[in-house]
Coordinates of C-alpha atoms and ligand atoms in Angstrom, one line a residue:
X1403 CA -113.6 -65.7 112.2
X1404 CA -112.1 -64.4 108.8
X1405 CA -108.6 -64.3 107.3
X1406 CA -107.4 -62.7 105.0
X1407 CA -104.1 -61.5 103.2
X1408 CA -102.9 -58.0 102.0
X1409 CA -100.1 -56.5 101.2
X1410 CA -101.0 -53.2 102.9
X1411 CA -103.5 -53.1 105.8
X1412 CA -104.3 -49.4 106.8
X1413 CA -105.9 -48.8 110.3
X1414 CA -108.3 -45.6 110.3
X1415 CA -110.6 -44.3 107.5
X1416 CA -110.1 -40.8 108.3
X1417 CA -108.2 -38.1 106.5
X1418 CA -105.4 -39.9 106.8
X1419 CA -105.9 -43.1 105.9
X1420 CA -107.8 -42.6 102.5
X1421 CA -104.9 -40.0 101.8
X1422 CA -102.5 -43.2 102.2
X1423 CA -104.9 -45.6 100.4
X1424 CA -105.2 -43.2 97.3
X1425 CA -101.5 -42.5 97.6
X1426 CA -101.3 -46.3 97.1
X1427 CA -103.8 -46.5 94.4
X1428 CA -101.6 -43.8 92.3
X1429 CA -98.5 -44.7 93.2
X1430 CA -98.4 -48.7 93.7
X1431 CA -101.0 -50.5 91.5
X1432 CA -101.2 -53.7 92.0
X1433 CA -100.6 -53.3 95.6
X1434 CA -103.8 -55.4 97.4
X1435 CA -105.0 -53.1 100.9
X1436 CA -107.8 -53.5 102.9
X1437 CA -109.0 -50.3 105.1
X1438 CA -110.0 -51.3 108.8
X1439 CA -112.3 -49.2 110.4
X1440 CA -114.2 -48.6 113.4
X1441 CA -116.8 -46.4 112.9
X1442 CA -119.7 -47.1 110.1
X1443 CA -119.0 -44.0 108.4
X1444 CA -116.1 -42.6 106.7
X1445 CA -114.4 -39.2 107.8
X1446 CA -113.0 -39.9 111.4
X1447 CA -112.7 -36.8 113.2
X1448 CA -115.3 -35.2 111.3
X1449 CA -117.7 -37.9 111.5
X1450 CA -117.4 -37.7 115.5
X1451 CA -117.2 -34.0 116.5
X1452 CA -120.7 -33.0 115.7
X1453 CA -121.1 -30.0 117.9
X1454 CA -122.2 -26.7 116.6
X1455 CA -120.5 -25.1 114.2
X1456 CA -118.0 -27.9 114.3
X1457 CA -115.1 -26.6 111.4
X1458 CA -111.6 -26.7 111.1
X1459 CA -109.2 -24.1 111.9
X1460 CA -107.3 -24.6 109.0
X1461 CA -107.3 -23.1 105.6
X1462 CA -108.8 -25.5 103.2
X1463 CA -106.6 -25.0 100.9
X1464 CA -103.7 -26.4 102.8
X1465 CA -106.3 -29.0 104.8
X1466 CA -107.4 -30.5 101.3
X1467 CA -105.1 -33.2 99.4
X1468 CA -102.5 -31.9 97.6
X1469 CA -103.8 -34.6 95.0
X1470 CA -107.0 -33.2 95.1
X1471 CA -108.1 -29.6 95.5
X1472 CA -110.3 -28.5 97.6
X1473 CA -113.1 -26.4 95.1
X1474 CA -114.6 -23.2 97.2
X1475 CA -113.5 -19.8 98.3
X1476 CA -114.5 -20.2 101.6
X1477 CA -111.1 -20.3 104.2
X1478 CA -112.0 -22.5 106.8
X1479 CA -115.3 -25.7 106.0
X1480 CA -117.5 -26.9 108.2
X1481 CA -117.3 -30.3 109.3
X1482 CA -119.8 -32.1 107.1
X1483 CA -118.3 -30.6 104.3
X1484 CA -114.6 -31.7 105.1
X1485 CA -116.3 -35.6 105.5
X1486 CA -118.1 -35.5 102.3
X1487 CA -114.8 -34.0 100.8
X1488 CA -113.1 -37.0 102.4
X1489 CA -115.7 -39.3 101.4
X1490 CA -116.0 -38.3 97.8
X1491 CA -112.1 -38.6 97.4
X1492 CA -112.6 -42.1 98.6
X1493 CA -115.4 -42.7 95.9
X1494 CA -112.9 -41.2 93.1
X1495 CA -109.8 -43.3 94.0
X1496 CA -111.9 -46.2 94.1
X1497 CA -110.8 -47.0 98.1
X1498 CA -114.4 -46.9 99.7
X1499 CA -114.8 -50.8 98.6
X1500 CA -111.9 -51.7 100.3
X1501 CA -112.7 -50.5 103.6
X1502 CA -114.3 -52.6 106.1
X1503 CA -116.4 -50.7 108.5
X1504 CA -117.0 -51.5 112.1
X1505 CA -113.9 -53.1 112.6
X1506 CA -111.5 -52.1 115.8
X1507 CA -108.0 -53.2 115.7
X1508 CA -107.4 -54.4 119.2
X1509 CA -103.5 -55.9 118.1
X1510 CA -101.3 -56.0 116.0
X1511 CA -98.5 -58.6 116.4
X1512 CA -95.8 -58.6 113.6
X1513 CA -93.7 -62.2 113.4
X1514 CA -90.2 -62.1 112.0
X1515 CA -90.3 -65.9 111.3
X1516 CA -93.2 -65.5 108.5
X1517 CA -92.7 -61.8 108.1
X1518 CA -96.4 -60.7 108.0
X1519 CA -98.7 -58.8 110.6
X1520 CA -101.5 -60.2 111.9
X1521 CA -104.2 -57.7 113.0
X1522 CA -107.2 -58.8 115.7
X1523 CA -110.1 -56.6 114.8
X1524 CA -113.1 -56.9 116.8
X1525 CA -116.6 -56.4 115.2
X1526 CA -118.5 -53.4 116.9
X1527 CA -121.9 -55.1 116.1
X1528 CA -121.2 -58.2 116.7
X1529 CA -118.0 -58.6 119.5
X1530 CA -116.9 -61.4 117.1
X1531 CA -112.6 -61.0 116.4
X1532 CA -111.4 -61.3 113.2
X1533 CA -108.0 -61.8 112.0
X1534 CA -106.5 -60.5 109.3
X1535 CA -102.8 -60.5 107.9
X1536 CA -100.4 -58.3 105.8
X1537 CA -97.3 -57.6 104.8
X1538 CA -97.1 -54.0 105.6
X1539 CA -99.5 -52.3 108.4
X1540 CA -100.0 -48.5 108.3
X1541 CA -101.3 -46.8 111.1
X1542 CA -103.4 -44.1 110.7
X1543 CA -105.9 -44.1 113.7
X1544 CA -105.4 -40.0 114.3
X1545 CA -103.6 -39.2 117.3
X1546 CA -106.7 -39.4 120.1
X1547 CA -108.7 -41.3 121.4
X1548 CA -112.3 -41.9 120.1
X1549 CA -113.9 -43.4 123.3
X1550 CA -112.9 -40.6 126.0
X1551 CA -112.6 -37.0 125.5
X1552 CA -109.9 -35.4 128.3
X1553 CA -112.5 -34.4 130.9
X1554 CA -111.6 -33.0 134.7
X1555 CA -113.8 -34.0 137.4
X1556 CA -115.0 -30.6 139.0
X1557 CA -115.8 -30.2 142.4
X1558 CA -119.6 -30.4 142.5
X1559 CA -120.7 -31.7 139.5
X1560 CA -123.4 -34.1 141.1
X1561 CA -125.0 -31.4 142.9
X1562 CA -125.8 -29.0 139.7
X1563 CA -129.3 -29.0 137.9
X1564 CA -128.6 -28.6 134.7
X1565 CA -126.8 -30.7 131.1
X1566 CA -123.1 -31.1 130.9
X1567 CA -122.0 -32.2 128.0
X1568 CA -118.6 -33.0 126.2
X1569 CA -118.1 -32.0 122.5
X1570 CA -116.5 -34.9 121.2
X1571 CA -119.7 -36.8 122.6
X1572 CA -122.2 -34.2 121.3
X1573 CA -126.2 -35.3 122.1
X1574 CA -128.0 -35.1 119.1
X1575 CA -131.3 -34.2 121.1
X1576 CA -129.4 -31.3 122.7
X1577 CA -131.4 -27.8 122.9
X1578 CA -129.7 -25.1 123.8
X1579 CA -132.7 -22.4 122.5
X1580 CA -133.2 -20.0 125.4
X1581 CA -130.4 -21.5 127.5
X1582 CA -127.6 -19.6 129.6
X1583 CA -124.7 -22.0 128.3
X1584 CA -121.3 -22.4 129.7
X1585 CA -118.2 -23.3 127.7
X1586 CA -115.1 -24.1 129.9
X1587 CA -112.1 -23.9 127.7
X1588 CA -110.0 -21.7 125.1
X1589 CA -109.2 -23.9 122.2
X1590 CA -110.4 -24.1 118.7
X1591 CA -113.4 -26.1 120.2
X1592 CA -114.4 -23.7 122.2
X1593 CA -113.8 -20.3 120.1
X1594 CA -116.4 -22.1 117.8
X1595 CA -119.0 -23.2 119.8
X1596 CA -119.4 -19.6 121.5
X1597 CA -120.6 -18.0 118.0
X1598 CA -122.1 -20.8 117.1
X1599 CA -124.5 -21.6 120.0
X1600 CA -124.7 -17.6 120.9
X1601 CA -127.1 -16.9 118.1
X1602 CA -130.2 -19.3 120.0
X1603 CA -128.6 -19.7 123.8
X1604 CA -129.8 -16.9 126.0
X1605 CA -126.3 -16.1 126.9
X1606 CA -123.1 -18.1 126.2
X1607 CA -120.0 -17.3 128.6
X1608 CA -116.1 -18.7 127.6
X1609 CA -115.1 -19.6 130.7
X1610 CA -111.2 -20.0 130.6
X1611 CA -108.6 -20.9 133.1
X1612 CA -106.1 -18.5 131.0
X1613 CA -106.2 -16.9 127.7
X1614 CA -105.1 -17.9 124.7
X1615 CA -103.9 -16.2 120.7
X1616 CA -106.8 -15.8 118.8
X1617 CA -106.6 -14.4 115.2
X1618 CA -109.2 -13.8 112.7
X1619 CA -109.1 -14.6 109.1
X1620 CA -111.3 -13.7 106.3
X1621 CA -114.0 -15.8 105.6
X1622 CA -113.9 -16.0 101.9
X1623 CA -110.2 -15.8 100.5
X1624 CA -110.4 -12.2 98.7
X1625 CA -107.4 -12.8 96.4
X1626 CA -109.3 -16.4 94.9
X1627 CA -112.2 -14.6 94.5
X1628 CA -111.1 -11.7 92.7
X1629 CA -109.2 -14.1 90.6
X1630 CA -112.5 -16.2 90.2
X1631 CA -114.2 -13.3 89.0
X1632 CA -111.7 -12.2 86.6
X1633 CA -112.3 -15.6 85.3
X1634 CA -108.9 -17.3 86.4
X1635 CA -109.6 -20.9 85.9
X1636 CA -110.3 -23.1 89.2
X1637 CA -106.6 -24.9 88.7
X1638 CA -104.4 -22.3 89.2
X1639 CA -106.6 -19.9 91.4
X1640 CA -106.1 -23.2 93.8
X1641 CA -102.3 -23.5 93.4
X1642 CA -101.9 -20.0 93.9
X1643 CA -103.9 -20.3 96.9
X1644 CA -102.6 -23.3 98.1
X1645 CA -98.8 -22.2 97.8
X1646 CA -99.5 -18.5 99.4
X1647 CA -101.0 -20.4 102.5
X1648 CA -98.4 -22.9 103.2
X1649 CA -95.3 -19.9 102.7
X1650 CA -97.8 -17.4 104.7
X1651 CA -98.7 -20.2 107.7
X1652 CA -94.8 -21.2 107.6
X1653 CA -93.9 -17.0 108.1
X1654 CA -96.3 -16.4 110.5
X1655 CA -95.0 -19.5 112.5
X1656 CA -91.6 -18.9 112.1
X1657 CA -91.5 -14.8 113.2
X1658 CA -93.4 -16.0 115.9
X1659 CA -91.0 -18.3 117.1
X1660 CA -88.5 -15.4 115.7
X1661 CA -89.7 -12.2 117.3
X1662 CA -92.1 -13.4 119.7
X1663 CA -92.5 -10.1 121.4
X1664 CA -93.4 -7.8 118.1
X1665 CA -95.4 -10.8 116.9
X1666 CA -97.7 -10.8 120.7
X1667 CA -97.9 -7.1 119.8
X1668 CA -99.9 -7.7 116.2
X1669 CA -101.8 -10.1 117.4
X1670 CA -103.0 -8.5 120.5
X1671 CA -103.3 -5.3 118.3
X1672 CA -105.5 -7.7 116.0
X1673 CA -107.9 -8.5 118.8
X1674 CA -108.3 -4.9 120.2
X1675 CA -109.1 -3.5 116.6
X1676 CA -112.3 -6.2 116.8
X1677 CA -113.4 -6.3 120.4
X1678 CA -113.9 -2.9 121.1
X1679 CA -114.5 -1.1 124.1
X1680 CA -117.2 -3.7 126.0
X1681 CA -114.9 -6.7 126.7
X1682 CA -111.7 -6.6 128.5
X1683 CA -108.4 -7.4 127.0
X1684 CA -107.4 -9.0 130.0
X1685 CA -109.4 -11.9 128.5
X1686 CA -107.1 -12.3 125.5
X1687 CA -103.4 -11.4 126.5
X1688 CA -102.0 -14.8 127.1
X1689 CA -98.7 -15.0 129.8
X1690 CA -96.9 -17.5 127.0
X1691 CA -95.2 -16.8 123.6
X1692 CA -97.5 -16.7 120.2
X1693 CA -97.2 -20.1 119.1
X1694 CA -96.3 -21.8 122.3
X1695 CA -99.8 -23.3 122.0
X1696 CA -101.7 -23.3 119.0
X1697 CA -102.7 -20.1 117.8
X1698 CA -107.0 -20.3 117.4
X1699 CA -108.5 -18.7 114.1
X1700 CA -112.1 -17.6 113.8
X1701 CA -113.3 -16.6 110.1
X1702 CA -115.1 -13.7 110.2
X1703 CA -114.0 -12.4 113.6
X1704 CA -117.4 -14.4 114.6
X1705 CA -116.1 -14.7 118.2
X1706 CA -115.2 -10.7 118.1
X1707 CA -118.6 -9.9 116.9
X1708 CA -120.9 -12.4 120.0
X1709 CA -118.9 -10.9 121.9
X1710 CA -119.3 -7.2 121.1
X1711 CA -123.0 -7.7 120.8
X1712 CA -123.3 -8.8 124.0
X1713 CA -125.1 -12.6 123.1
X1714 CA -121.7 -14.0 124.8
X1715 CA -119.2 -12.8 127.2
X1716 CA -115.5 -14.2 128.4
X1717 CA -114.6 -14.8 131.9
X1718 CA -110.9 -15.7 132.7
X1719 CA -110.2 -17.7 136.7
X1720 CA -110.0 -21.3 137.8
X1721 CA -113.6 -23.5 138.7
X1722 CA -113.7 -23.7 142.4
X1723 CA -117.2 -25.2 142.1
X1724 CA -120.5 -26.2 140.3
X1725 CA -123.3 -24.9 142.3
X1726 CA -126.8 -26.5 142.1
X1727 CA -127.7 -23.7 139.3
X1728 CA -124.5 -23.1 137.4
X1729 CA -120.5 -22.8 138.0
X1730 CA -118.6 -20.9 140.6
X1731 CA -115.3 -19.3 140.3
X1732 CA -112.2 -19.1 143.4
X1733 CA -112.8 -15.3 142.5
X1734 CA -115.6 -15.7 144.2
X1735 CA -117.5 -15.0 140.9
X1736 CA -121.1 -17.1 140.1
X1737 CA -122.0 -17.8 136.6
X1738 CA -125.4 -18.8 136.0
X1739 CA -125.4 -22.0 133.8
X1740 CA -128.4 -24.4 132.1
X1741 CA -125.7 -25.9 130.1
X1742 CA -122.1 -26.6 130.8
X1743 CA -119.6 -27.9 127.9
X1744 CA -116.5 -29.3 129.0
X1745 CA -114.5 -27.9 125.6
X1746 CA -111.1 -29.6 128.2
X1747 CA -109.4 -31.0 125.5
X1748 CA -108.8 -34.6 124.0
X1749 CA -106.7 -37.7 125.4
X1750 CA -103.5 -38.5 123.0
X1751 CA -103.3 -41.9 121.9
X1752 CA -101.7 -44.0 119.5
X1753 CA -102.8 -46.7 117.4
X1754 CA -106.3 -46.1 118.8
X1755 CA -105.8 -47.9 121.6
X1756 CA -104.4 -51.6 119.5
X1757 CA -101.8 -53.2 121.2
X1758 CA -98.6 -53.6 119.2
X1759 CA -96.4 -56.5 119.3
X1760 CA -92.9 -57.5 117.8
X1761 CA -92.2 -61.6 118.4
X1762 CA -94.2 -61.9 121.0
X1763 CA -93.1 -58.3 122.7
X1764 CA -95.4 -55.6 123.4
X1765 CA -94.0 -52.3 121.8
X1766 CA -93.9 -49.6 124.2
X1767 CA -94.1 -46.9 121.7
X1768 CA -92.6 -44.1 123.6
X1769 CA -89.5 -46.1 123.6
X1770 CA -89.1 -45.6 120.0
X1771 CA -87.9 -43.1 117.5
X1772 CA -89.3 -41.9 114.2
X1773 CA -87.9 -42.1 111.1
X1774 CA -88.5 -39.1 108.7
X1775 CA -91.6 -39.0 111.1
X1776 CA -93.1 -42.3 109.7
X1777 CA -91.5 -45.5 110.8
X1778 CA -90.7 -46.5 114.4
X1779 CA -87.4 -47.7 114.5
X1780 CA -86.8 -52.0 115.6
X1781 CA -90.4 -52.2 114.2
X1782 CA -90.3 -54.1 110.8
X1783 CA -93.1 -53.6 107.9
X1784 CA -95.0 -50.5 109.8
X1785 CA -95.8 -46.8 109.0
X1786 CA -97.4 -44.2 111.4
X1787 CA -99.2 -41.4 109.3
X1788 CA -99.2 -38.1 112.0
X1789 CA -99.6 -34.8 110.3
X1790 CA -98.4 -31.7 111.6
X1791 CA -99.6 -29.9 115.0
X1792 CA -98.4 -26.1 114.0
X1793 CA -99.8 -26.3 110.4
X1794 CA -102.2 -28.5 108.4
X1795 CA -102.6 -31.6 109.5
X1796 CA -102.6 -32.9 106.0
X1797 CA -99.5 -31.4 104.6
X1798 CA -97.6 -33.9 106.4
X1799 CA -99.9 -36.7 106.0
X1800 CA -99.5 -36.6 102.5
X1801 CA -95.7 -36.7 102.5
X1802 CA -95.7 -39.5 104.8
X1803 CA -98.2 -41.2 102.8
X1804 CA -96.2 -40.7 99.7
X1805 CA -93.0 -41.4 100.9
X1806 CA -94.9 -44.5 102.2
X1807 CA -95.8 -45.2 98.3
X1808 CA -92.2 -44.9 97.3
X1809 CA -90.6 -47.2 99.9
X1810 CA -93.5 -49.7 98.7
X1811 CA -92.2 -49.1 95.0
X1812 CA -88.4 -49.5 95.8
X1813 CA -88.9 -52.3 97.6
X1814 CA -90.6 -54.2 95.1
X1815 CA -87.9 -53.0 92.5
X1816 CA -85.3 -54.8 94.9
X1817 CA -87.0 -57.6 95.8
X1818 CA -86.7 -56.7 99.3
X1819 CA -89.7 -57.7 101.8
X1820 CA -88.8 -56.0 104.6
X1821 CA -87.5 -53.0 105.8
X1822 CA -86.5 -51.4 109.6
X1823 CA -85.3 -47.9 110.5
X1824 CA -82.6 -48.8 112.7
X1825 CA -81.4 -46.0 115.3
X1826 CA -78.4 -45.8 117.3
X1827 CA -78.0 -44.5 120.8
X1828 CA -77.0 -41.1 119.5
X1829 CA -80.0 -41.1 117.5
X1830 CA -82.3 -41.0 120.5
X1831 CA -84.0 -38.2 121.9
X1832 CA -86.2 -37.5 124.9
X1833 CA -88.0 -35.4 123.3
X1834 CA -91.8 -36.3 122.0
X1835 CA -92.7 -36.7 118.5
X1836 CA -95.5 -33.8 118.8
X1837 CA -92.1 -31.4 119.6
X1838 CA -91.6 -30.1 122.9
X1839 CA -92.1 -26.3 121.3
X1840 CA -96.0 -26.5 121.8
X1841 CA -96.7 -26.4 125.8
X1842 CA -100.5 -27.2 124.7
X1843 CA -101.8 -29.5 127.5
X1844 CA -103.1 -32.5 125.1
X1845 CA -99.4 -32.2 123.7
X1846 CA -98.1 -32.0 127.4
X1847 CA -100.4 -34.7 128.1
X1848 CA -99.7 -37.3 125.3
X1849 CA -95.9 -37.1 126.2
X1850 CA -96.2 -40.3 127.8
X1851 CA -97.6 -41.8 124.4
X1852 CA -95.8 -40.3 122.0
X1853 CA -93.1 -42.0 120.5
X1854 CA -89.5 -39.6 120.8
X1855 CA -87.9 -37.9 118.3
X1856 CA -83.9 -37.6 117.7
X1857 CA -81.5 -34.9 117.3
X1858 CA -80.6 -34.9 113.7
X1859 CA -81.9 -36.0 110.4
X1860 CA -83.5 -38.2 109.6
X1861 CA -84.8 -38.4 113.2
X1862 CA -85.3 -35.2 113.9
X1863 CA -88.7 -33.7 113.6
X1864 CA -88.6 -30.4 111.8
X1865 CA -92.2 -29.4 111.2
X1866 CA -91.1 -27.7 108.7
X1867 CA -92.8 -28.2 105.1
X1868 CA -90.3 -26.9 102.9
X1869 CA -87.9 -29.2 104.9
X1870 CA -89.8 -32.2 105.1
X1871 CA -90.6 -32.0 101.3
X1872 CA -87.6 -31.8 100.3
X1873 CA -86.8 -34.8 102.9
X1874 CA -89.8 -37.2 102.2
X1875 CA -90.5 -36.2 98.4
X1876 CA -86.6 -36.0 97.1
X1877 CA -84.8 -38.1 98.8
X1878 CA -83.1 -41.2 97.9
X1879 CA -85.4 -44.1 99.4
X1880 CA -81.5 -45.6 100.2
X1881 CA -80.1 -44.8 103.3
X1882 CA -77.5 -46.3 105.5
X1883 CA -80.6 -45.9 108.4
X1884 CA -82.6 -48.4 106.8
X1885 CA -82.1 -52.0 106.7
X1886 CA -83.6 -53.9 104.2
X1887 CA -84.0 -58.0 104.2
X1888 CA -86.2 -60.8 102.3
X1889 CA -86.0 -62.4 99.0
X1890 CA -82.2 -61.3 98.0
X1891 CA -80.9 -61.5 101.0
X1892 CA -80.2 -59.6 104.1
X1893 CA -78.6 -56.2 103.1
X1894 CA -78.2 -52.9 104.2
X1895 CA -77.7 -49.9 101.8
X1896 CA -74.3 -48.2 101.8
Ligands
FAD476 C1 -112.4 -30.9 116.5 C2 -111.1 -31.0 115.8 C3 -110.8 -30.1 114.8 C4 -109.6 -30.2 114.2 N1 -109.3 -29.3 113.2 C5 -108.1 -29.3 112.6 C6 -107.7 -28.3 111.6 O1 -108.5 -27.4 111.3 N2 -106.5 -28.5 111.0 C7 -105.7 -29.5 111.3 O2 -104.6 -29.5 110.7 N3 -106.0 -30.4 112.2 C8 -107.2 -30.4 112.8 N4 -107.5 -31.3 113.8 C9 -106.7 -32.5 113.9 C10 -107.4 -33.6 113.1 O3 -107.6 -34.7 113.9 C11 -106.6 -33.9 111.8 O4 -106.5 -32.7 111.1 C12 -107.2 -35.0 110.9 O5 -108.5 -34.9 110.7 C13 -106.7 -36.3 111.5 O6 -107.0 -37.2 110.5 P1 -106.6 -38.7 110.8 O7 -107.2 -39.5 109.7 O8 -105.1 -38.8 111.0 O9 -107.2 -39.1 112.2 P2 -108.7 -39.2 112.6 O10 -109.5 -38.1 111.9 O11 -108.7 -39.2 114.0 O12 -109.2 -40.6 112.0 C14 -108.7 -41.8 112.6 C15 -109.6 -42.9 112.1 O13 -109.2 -44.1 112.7 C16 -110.3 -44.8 113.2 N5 -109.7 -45.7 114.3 C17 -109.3 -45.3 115.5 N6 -108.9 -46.3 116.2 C18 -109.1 -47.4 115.5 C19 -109.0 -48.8 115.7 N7 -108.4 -49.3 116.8 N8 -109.4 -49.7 114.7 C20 -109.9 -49.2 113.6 N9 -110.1 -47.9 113.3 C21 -109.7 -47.0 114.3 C22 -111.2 -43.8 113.7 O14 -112.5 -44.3 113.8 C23 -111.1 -42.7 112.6 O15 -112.0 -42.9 111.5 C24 -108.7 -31.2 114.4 C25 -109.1 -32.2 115.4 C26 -110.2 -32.1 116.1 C27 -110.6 -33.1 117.2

């Protein structure tokens, strides 16, 4: 066993955590951190999912670091890329030597009486714990977990002949050349696999329960690269960018919340301009409102295009059954299958799956509210780093990570060691952190996880950028919410 002491101990090497590592490295030198993670690799979610055509559904300029641009013209990256983008961020802000790989946090147990976390970690090679303590613990283990995708049990399963696989568990040895491949779902995973595996498969069907939005976006950005060729430097061609996306996904959200009805009727007009005549639109008119669930992108139409060449084709009803050669429907409907992904979605979890503890207590975190989205209120010394669900991810990850920095900062400039959000009763919500707007079943799902959310600032979460920047960035650090104790004595800001 090993101990050790840091100020800051960050759990997760993803996206989020180096975001809050380098936000510590700019903002709080000095500060000592250590980086605990479980894989050997850096990059979280895009070091796991490695299915085909794995990308996000987010414009990289708005998916990128605010602190550091994402180069390129292209709208949405490919997985490797965004890990090597991660990764090389890491390498720049001189974090990757403070991480410590193959590490899983298994509990965290914070002690009022000497005021420090102490973290178990077990090593993944060896099973061996080891302990590690720090003032301040910041969580940033994503919002799912890594071990088990969400994943039905369908009738019949043992009887059929062929591979099922789940995308978060992708095999590497996997050949789908030639192959009649079935993807059950309608999310971002599975509008990506289709085009992706419909160029070798034999024949790739969406099989989904009901529709969902889909929307297609160019593949290159056309105003960054006219401005590229017009020899606009690589600076502001990327604040330009950046800026246009964040007002443009915060419209398109907003009149879609707005003017649901005229916004369903662009969309769906969207689709039937790319389909064309061969696939039915009953396949992509959703019953709910546009943004009730998370709307799917694909660059390119790619999706439109399988489809409309006939290498891949959409059927809408519920599995009744897997049949010894592929999947049947309770239409009565057969679909022949070699392959079967189970694109079902992920399970929410928080803290990937540590136990917390306060004095001996284990924390319950759905019984707790966030502060400005990053603290857990009764919970001393510890930050939660989620991003947002109806934008980019790392817009909000990067406030919280900076506001994170600038609580570190006052504190220090106090002489105060501790700090706890403290809510009242009229504070509380019962509504999730994730937002009870999106009815997306891993959101539905992770309600029991999640910790709530209150009715009013600063408990309230807006998922709003403009809001939250002016909330996180602006704000006095000071607020009668907080209360601050250590070194100069207990006190609580007026
Ligand atoms: C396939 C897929 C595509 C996505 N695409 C987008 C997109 O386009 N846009 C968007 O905004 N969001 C997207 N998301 C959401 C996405 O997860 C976030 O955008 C972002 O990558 C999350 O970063 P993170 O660092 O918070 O979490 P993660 O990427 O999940 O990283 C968490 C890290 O913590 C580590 N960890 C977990 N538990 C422990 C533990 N107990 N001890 C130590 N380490 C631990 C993990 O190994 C991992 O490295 C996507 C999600 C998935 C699954």
């Amino acid at each position: 066993m090993t101990q050790r002491h840091v100020d800051v101990l960050i759990l997760g090497a993803g996206l989020s955590g180096i975001g809050a590592a380098c936000h510590l490295t700019r903002q709080n030198p000095g500060t000592s951190y250590t980086v605990l993670e479980r894989r050997s690799r850096i990059g979280g979610t895009w070091d796991l999912f490695r299915y085909p055509g794995v990308r996000s559904d987010s414009d990289m300029y708005t998916f990128g670091y605010r602190f550091r641009p994402w180069r390129g013209t292209k709208t949405l990256a490919d997985g490797p890329s965004i890990r090597r983008y991660v990764r090389e961020t890491a390498e720049e802000y001189g974090v990757t030597g403070h991480i410590r790989f193959g590490r899983r946090a298994v509990r965290a147990s914070w002690s009022s009486e000497a005021g420090v976390w102490t973290v178990e970690a077990v090593d993944e090679a060896t099973g061996e714990t080891e302990i590690r303590t720090a003032d301040f613990l910041v969580n940033a283990t994503g919002y799912y977990d890594y071990d088990r995708g969400h994943r039905p049990e369908f009738p019949g399963e043992e009887r059929f002949g062929g591979t099922v696989v789940h995308p978060q568990h992708w095999p590497e040895d996997l050949d789908h050349r030639g192959k009649r491949v079935v993807v059950i779902g309608s999310g971002a995973t599975a509008v990506t696999l289709v085009p992706a595996m419909a160029g070798e498969a034999a024949h790739v069907t969406m099989l989904q329960r009901s529709p969902g939005y889909v929307m297609t976006l160019p593949e290159h950005d056309p105003v960054s690269v006219l401005l590229r060729k017009a020899g606009v430097p690589e600076g502001p061609v990327h604040r330009f960018g950046r800026t246009r996306n964040i007002a443009l996904q915060r419209g398109l959200y907003a009149a879609c919340r707005a003017a649901p009805g005229v916004m369903r009727k662009v969309l769906l007009a969207g689709v039937r301009a790319q389909v064309g005549r061969k696939v039915d639109m009953r396949h992509f008119t959703p019953s709910y409102k546009p943004w009730d669930q998370r709307l799917c992108v694909v660059p390119g139409g790619d999706l439109f295009k399988v489809l409309r060449e006939g290498r891949a084709s959409v059927a809408t009803g519920a599995v009744e059954t897997f049949t010894e050669t592929g999947v049947r429907l309770t239409s009565g409907e057969e679909i022949p299958a070699d392959v079967v992904v189970t694109a079902t979605g992920l399970r929410v979890q928080i803290a990937g799956g540590a136990e917390l503890e306060v004095d001996g207590r284990k924390v319950t975190t759905r019984d707790h509210v966030v502060y400005r989205g990053v603290l857990l209120d009764g919970i001393p010394n510890l930050a939660i780093i989620l991003g947002y669900t109806n934008a980019s991810w790392t817009l909000k990850a990067d406030l919280a990570a900076d506001w994170f920095s600038r609580l570190l900062a006052y504190m220090r400039s106090t002489g105060h060691t501790r700090v706890t959000a403290v809510a009242t009763a009229q504070d509380r919500a019962a509504e999730s952190a994730m937002g009870d707007s999106l009815t997306s079943g891993y959101i539905r799902r992770g309600d029991a996880v999640m910790p709530r959310q209150g009715t009013r600032a600063p408990w309230k979460i807006f998922n709003n950028y403009y809001r939250d920047r002016r909330a996180l960035e602006r704000s006095p650090i000071e607020d009668p919410a907080l209360r601050f104790d250590g070194a100069s004595a207990p006190r609580t800001t007026p």
